[in-house]
PDB file of C-alpha atoms in Angstrom:
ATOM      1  CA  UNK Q   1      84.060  34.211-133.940  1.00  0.00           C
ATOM      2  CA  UNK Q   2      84.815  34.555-137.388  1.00  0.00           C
ATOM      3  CA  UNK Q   3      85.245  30.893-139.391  1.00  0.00           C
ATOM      4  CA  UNK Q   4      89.285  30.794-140.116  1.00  0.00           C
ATOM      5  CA  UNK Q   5      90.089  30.729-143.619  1.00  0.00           C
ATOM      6  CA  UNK Q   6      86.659  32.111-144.624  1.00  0.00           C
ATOM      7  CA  UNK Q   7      87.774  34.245-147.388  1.00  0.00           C
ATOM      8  CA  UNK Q   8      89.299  30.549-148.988  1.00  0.00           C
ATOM      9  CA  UNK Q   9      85.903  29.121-149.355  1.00  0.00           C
ATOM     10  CA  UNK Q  10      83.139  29.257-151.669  1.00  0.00           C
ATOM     11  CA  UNK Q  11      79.804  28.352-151.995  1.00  0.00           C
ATOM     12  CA  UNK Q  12      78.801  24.594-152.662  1.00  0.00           C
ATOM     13  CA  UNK Q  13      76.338  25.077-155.193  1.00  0.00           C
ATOM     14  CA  UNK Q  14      77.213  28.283-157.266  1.00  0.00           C
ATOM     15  CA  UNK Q  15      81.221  28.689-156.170  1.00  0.00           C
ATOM     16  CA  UNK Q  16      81.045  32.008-155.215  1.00  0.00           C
ATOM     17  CA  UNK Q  17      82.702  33.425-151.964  1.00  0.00           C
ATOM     18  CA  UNK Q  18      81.033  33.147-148.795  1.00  0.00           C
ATOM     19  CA  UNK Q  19      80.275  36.406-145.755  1.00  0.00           C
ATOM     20  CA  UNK Q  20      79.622  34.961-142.038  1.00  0.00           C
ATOM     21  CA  UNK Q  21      77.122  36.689-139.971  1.00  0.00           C
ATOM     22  CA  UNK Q  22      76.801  34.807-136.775  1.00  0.00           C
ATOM     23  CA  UNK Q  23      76.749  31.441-137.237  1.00  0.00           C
ATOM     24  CA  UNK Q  24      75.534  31.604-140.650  1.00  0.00           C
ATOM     25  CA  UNK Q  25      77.331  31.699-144.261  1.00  0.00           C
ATOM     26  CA  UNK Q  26      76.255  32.985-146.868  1.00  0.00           C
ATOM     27  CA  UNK Q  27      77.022  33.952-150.446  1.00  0.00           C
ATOM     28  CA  UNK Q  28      75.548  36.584-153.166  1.00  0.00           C
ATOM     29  CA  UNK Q  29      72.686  34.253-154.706  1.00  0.00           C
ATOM     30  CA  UNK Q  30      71.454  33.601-151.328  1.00  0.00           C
ATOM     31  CA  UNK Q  31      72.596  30.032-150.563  1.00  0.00           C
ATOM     32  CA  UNK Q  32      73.244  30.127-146.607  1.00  0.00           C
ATOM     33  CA  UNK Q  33      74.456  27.272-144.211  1.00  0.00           C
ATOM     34  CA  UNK Q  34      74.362  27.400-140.535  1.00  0.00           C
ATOM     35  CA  UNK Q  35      77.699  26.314-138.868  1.00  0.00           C
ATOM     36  CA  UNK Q  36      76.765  23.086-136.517  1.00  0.00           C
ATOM     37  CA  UNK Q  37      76.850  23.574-133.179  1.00  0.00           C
ATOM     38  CA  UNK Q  38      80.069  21.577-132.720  1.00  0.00           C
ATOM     39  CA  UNK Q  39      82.209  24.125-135.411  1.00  0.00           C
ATOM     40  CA  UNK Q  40      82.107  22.628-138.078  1.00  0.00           C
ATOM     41  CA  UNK Q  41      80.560  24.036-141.553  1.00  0.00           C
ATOM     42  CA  UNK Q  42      78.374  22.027-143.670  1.00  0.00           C
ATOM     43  CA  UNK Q  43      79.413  22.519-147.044  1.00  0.00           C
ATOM     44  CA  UNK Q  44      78.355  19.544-148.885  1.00  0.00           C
ATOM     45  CA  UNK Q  45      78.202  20.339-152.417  1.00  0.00           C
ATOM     46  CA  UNK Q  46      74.743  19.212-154.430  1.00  0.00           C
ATOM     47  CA  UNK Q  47      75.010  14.792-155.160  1.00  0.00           C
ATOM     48  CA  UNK Q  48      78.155  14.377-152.394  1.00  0.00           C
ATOM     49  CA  UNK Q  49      78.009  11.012-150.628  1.00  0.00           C
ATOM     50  CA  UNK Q  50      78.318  12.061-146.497  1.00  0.00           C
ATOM     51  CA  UNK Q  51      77.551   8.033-145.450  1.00  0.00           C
ATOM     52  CA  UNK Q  52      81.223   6.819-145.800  1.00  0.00           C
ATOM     53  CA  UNK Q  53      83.119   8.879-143.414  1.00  0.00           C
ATOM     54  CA  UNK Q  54      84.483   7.080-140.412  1.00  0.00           C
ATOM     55  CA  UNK Q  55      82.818   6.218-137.750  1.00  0.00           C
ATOM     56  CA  UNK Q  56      82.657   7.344-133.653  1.00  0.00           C
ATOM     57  CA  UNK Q  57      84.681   4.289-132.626  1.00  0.00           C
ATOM     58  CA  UNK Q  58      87.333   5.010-135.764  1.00  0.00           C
ATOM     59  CA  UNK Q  59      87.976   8.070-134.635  1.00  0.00           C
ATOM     60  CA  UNK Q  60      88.148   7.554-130.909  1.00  0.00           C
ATOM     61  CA  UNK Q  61      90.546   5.083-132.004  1.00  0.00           C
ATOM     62  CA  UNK Q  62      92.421   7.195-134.448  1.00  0.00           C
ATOM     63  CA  UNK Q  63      92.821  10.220-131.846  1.00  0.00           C
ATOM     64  CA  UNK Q  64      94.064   8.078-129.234  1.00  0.00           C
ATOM     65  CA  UNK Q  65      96.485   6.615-131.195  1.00  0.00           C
ATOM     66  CA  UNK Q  66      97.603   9.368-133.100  1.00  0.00           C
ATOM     67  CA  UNK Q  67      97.799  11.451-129.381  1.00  0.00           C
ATOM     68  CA  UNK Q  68     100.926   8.668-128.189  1.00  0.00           C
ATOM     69  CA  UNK Q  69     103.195  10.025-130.638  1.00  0.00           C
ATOM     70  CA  UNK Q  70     103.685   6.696-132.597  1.00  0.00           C
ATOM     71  CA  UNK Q  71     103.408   8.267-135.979  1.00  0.00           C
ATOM     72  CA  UNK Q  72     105.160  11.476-135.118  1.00  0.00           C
ATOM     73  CA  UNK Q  73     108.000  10.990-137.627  1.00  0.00           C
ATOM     74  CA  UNK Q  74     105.143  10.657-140.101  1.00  0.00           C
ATOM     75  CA  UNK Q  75     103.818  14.231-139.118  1.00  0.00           C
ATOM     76  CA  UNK Q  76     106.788  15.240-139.118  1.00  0.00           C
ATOM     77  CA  UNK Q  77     107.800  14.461-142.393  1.00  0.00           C
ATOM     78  CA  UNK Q  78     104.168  16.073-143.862  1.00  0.00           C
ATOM     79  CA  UNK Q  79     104.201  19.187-142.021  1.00  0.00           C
ATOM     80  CA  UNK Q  80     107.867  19.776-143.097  1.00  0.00           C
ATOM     81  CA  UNK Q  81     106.839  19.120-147.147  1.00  0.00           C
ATOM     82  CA  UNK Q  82     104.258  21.695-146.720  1.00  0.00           C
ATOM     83  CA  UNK Q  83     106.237  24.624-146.237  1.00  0.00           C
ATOM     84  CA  UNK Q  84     106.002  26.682-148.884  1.00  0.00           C
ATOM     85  CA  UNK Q  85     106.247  30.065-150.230  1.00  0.00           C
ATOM     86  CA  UNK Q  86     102.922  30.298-152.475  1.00  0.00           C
ATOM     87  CA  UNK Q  87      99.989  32.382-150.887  1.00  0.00           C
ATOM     88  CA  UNK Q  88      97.168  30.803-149.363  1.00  0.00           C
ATOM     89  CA  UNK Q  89      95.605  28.079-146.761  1.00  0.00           C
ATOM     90  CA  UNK Q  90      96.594  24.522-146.604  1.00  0.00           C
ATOM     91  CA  UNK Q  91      93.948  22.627-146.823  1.00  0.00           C
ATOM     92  CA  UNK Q  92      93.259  18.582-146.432  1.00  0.00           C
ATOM     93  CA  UNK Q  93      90.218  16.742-148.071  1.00  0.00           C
ATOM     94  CA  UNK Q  94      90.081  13.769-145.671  1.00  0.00           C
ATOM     95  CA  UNK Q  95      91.301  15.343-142.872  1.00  0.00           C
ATOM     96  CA  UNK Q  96      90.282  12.679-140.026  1.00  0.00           C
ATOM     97  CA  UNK Q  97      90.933  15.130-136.756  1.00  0.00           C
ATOM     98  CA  UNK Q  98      92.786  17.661-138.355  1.00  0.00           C
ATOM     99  CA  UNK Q  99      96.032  15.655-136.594  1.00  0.00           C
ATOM    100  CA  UNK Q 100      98.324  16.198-139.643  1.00  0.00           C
ATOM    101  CA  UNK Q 101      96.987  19.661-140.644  1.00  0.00           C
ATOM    102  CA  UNK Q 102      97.505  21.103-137.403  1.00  0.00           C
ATOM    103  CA  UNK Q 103     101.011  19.860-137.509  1.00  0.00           C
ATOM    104  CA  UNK Q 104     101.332  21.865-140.873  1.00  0.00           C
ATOM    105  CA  UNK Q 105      99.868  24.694-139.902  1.00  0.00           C
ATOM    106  CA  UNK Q 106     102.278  24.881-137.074  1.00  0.00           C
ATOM    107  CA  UNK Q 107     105.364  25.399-139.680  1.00  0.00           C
ATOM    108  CA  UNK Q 108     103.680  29.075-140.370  1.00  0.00           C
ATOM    109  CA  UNK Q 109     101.932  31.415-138.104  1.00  0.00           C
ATOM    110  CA  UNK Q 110     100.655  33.304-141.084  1.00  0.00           C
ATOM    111  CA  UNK Q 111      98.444  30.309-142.490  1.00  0.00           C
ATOM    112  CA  UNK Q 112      95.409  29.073-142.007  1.00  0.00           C
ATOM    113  CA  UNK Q 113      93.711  25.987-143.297  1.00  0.00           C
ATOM    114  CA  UNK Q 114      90.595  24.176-143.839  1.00  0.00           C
ATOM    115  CA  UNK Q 115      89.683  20.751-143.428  1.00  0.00           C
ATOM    116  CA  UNK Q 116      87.210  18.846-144.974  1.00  0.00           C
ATOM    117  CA  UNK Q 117      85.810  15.276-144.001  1.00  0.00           C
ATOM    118  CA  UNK Q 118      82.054  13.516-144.753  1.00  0.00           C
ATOM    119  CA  UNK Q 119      82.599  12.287-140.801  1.00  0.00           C
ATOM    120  CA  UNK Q 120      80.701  14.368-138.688  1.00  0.00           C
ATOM    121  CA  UNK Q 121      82.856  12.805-135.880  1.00  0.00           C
ATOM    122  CA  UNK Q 122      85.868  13.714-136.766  1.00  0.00           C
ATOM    123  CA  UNK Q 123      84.777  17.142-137.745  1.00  0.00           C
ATOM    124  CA  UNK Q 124      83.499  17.901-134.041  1.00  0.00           C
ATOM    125  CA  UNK Q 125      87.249  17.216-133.599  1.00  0.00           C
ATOM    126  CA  UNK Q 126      88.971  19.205-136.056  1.00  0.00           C
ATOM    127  CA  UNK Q 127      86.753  22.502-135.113  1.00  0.00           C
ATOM    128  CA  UNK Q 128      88.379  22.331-131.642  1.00  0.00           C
ATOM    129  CA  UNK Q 129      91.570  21.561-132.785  1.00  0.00           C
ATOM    130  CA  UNK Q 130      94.609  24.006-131.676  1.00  0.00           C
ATOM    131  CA  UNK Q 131      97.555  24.607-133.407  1.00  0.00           C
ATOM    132  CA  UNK Q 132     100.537  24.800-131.689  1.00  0.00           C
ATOM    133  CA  UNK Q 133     103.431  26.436-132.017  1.00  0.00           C
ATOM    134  CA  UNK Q 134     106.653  24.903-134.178  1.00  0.00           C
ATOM    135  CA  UNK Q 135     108.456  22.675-132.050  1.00  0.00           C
ATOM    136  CA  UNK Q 136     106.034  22.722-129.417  1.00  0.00           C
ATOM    137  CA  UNK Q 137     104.837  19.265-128.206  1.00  0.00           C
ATOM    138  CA  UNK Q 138     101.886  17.662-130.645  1.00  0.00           C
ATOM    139  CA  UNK Q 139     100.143  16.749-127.787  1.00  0.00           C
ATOM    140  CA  UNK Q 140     100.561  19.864-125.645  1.00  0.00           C
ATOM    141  CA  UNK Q 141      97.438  22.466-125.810  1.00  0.00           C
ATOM    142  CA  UNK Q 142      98.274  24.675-128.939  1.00  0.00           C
ATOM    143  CA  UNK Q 143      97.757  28.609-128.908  1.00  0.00           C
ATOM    144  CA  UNK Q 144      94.989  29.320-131.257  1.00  0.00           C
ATOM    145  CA  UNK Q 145      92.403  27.825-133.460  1.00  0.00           C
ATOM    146  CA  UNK Q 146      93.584  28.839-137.026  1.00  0.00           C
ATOM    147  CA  UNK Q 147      91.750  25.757-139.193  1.00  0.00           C
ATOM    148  CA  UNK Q 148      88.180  25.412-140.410  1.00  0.00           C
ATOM    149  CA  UNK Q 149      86.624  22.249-140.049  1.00  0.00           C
ATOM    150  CA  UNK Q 150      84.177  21.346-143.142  1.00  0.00           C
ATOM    151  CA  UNK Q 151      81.424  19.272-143.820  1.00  0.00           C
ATOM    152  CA  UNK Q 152      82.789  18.049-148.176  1.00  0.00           C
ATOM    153  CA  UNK Q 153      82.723  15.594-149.937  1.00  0.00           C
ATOM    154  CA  UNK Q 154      86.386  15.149-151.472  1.00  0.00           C
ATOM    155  CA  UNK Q 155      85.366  12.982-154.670  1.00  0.00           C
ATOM    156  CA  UNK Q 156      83.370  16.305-155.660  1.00  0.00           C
ATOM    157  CA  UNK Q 157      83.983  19.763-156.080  1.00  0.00           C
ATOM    158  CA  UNK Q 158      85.599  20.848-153.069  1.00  0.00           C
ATOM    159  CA  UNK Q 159      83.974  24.137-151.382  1.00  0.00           C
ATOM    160  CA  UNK Q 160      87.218  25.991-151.768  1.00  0.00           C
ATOM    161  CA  UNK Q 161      87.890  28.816-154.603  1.00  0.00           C
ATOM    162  CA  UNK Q 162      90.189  28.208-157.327  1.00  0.00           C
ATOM    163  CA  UNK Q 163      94.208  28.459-156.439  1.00  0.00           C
ATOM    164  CA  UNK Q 164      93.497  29.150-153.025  1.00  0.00           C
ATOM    165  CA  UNK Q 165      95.353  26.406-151.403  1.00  0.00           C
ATOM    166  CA  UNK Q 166      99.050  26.889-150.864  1.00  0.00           C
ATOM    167  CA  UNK Q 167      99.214  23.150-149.850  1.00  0.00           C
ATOM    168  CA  UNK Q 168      97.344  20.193-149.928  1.00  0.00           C
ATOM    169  CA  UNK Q 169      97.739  17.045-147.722  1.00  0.00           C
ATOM    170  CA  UNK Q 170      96.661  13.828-148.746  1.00  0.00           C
ATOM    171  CA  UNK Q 171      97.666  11.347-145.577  1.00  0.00           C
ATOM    172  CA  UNK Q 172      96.227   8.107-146.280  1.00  0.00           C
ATOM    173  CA  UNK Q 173      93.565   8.975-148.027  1.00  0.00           C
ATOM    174  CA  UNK Q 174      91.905   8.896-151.203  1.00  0.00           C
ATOM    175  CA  UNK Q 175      92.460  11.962-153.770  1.00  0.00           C
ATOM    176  CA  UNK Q 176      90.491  13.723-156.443  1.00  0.00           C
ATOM    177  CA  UNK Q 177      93.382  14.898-158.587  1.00  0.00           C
ATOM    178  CA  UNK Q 178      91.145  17.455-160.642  1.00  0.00           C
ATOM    179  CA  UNK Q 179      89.685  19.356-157.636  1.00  0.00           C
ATOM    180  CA  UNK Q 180      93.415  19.029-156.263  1.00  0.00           C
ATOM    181  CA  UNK Q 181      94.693  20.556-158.928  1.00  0.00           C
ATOM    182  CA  UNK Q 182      91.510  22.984-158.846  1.00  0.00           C
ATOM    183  CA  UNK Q 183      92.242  25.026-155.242  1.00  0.00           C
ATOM    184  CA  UNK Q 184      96.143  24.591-155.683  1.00  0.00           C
ATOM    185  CA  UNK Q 185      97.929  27.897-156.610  1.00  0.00           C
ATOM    186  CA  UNK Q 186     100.522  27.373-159.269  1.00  0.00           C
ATOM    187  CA  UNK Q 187     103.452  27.369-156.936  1.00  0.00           C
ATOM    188  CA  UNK Q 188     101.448  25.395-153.733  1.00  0.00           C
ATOM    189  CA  UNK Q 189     102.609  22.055-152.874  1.00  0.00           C
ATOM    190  CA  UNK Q 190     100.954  18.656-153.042  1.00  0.00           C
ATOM    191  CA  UNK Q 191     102.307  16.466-150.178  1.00  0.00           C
ATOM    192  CA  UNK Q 192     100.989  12.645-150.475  1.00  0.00           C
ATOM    193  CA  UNK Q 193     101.599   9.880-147.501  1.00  0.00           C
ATOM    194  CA  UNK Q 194     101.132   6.407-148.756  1.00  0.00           C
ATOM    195  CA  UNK Q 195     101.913   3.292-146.982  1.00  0.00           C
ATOM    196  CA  UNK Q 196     104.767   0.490-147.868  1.00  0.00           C
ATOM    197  CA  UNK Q 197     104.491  -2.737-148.949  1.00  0.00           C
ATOM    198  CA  UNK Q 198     106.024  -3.509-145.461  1.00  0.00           C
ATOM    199  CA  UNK Q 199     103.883  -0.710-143.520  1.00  0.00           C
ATOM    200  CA  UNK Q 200     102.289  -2.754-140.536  1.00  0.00           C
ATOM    201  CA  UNK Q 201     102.989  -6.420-141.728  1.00  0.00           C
ATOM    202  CA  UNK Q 202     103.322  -7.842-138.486  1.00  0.00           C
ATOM    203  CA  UNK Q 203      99.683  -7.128-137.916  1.00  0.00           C
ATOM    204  CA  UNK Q 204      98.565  -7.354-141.299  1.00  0.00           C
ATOM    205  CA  UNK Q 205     100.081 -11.166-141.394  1.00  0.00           C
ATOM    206  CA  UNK Q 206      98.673 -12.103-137.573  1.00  0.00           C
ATOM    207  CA  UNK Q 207      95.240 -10.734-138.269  1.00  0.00           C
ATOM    208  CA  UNK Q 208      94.635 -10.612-141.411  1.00  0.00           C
ATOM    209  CA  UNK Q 209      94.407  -6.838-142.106  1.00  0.00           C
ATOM    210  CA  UNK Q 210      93.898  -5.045-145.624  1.00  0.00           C
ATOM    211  CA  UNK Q 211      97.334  -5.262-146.833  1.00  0.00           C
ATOM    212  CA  UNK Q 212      98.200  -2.706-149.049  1.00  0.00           C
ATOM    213  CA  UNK Q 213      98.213  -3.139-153.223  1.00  0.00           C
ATOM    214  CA  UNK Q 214     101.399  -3.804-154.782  1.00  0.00           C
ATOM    215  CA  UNK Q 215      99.901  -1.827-157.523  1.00  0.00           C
ATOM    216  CA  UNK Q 216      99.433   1.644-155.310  1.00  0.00           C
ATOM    217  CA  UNK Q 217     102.662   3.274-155.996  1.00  0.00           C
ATOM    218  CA  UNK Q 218     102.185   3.011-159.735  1.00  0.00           C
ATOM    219  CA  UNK Q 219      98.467   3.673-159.285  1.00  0.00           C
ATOM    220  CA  UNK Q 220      99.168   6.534-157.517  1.00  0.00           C
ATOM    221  CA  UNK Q 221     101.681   8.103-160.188  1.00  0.00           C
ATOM    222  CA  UNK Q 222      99.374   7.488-162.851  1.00  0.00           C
ATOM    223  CA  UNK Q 223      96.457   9.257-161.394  1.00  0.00           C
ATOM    224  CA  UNK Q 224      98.405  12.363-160.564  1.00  0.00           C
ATOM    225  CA  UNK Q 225     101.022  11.829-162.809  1.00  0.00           C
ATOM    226  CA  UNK Q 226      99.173  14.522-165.821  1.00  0.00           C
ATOM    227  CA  UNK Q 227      98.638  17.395-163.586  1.00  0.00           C
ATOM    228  CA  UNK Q 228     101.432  17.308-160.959  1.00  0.00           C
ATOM    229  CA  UNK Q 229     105.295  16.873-161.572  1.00  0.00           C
ATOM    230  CA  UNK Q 230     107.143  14.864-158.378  1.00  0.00           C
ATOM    231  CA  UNK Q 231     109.560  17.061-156.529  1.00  0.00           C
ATOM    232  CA  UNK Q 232     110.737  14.360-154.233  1.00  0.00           C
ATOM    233  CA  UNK Q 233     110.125  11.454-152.419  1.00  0.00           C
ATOM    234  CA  UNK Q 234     111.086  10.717-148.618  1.00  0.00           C
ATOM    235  CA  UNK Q 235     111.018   6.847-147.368  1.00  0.00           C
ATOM    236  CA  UNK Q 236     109.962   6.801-143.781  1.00  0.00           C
ATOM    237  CA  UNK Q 237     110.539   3.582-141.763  1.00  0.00           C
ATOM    238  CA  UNK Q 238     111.219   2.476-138.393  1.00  0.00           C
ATOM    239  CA  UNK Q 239     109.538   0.078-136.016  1.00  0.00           C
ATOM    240  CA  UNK Q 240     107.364   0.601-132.710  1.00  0.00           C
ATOM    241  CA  UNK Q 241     106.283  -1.392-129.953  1.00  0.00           C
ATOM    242  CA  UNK Q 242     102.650  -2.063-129.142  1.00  0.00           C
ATOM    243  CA  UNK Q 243     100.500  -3.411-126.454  1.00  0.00           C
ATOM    244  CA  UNK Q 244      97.549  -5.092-127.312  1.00  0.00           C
ATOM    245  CA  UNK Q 245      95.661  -2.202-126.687  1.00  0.00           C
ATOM    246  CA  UNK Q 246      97.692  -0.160-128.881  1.00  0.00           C
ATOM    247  CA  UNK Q 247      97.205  -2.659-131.789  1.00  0.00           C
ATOM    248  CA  UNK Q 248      93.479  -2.229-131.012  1.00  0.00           C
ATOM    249  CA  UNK Q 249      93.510   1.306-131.635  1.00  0.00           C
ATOM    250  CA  UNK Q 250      95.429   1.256-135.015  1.00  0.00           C
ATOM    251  CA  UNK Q 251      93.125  -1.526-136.356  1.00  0.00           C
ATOM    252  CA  UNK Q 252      90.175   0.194-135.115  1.00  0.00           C
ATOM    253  CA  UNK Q 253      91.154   3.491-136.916  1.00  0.00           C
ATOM    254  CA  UNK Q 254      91.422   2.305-140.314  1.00  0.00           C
ATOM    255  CA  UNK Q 255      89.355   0.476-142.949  1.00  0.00           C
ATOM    256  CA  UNK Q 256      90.169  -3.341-141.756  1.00  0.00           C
ATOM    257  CA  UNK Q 257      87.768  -1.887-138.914  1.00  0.00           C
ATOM    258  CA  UNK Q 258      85.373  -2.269-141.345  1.00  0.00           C
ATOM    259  CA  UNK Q 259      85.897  -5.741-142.566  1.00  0.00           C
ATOM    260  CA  UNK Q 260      85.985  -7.727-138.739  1.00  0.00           C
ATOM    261  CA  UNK Q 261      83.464  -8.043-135.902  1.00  0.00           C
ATOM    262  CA  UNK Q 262      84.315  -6.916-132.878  1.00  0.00           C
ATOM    263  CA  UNK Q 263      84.564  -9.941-131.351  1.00  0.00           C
ATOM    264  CA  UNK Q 264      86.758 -11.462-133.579  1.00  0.00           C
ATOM    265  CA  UNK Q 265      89.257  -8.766-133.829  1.00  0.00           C
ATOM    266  CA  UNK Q 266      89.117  -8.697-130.175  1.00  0.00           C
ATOM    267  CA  UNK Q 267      89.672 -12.685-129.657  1.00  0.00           C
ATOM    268  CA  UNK Q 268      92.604 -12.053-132.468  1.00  0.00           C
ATOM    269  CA  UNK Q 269      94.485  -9.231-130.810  1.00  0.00           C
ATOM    270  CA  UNK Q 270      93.851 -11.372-127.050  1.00  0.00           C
ATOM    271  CA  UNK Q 271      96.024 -14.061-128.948  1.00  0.00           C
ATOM    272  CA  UNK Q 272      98.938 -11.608-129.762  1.00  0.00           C
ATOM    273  CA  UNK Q 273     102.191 -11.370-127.652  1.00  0.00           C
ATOM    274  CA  UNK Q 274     101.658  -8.817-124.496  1.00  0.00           C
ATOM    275  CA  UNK Q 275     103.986  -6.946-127.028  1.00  0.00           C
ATOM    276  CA  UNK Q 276     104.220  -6.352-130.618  1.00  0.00           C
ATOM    277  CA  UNK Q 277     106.917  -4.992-132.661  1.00  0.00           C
ATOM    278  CA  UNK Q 278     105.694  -3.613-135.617  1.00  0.00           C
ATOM    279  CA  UNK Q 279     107.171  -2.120-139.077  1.00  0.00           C
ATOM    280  CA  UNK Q 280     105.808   1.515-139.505  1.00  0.00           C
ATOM    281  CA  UNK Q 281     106.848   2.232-143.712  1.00  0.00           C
ATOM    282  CA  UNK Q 282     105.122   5.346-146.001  1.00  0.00           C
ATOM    283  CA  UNK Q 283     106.314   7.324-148.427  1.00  0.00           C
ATOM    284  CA  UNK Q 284     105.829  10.794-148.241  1.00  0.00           C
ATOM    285  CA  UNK Q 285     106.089  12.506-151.804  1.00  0.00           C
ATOM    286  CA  UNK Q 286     105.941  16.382-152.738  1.00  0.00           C
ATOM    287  CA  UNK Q 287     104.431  17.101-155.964  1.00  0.00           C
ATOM    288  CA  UNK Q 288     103.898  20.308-157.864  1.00  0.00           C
ATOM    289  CA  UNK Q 289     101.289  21.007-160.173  1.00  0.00           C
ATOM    290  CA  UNK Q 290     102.393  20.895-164.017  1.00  0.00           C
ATOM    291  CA  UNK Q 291     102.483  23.940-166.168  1.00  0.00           C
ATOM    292  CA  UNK Q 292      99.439  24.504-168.212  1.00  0.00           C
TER     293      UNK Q 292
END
């Protein structure tokens, strides 16, 4: 099977575009990469950094979470931002399972999209992952597999050709405005979910979580704030009820997972209430890229 969205990439090293034969790619200089066994394509570009991607357990966590529907007025609110009328894939450096891509890709039968993660994990994922039809059910089997999962490391240059990308997620994650900029075509859409102040205080203030930096919003506009113009911004929030093993999986998926044993975050989460209500606050923002 051809790789979707193959004519979108380019070679890692010299940035030209890339023919499949088999399970190999390949471009003109001869630089060829063999797709893994699980899908994915390994596309790391010369220097990248592939050891911080999440880990099994993060993204068991993150799938099963994600799968109950919890944040599905978060998807929502992404895949509907993407919609655009600019040619080309959407893409998503630091695409986790390909959860939130899917979702966008749903909005258009005509697209396809690539996603890109250093977690080999979650990239076994995102090469199955189905898209399904718009206003199907997320968690219902999809129809086709229209995204390519890839092997890239987002804080370098992406393994995507120039203007490309119709849209670009960035859910929760961190962003390389440059190469952003880079793949985007001149009418494509950058959509960017941050979290609140407020987004999941409950659990932040019970077990001591990462909270998030009153500086981000600001630190966020600044970054992006010379090559992209804000279009709008949405303010999502609501709250949702958890059981403990519920508030297990959306610690475990994210980088507090990182910071606490085990042990400890089980003991904390055995001390919570059988149920938890808990504040659920992003922003999702549309950006377009300045004029040049």
């Amino acid at each position: 099977m051809t790789l979707p969205a193959l004519g979108a990439l380019a070679c890692p090293n010299c940035g030209q575009g890339l023919d499949q034969a088999d399970r190999r790619l390949s471009c003109p200089d001869g630089h060829s990469f063999d797709l893994a066994k699980q899908g994915y394509a390994p596309l790391l570009a010369p220097g990248s950094n592939a050891t911080t991607g999440d880990t099994a357990d993060q993204v068991a966590a993150r799938e099963e979470f994600l799968s109950s529907g919890a944040y599905d007025p978060l998807l929502e609110a992404v895949a509907a931002a993407a919609v655009t009328d600019a040619p080309g894939v959407v893409i998503e450096p630091g695409c986790g399972t390909g959860h939130y891509l899917a979702a966008a890709l749903a909005k258009d039968p005509a697209r396809e999209g690539i996603g890109l993660d250093t977690s080999k994990y979650a990239l076994r994922r995102c090469a199955k992952r189905e898209v399904p039809g718009d206003g199907e059910p997320r968690r219902a089997a999809g129809t086709q597999v229209r995204l390519a999962a890839v092997l890239a490391d987002a804080w370098n240059r992406l393994p995507v050709r120039d203007g490309a990308a119709a849209a670009v997620l960035n859910v929760f994650a961190p962003r390389n405005a440059d190469e952003i900029a880079r793949v985007l075509h001149p009418r494509g859409a950058l959509v960017v979910l941050t979290p609140r102040l407020d987004h999941l205080r409950e659990l932040v203030d019970a077990l001591d979580l990462l909270s998030v930096d009153p500086a981000k919003p600001q630190r966020t506009a600044d970054q992006l704030g010379s090559l992209f113009e804000a279009e709008r911004a949405d303010e999502i929030s609501y709250s949702i009820g958890l059981g403990r093993e519920a508030v297990r999986r959306i610690v475990g998926m994210g980088p507090s997972a990182r910071h606490h044993g085990a042990a400890e975050l089980d003991a904390a989460v055995a001390a919570l209430p059988e149920r938890v209500d808990v504040t659920v606050s992003a922003t999702v923002t549309r950006w377009a890229r300045r004029a040049r």
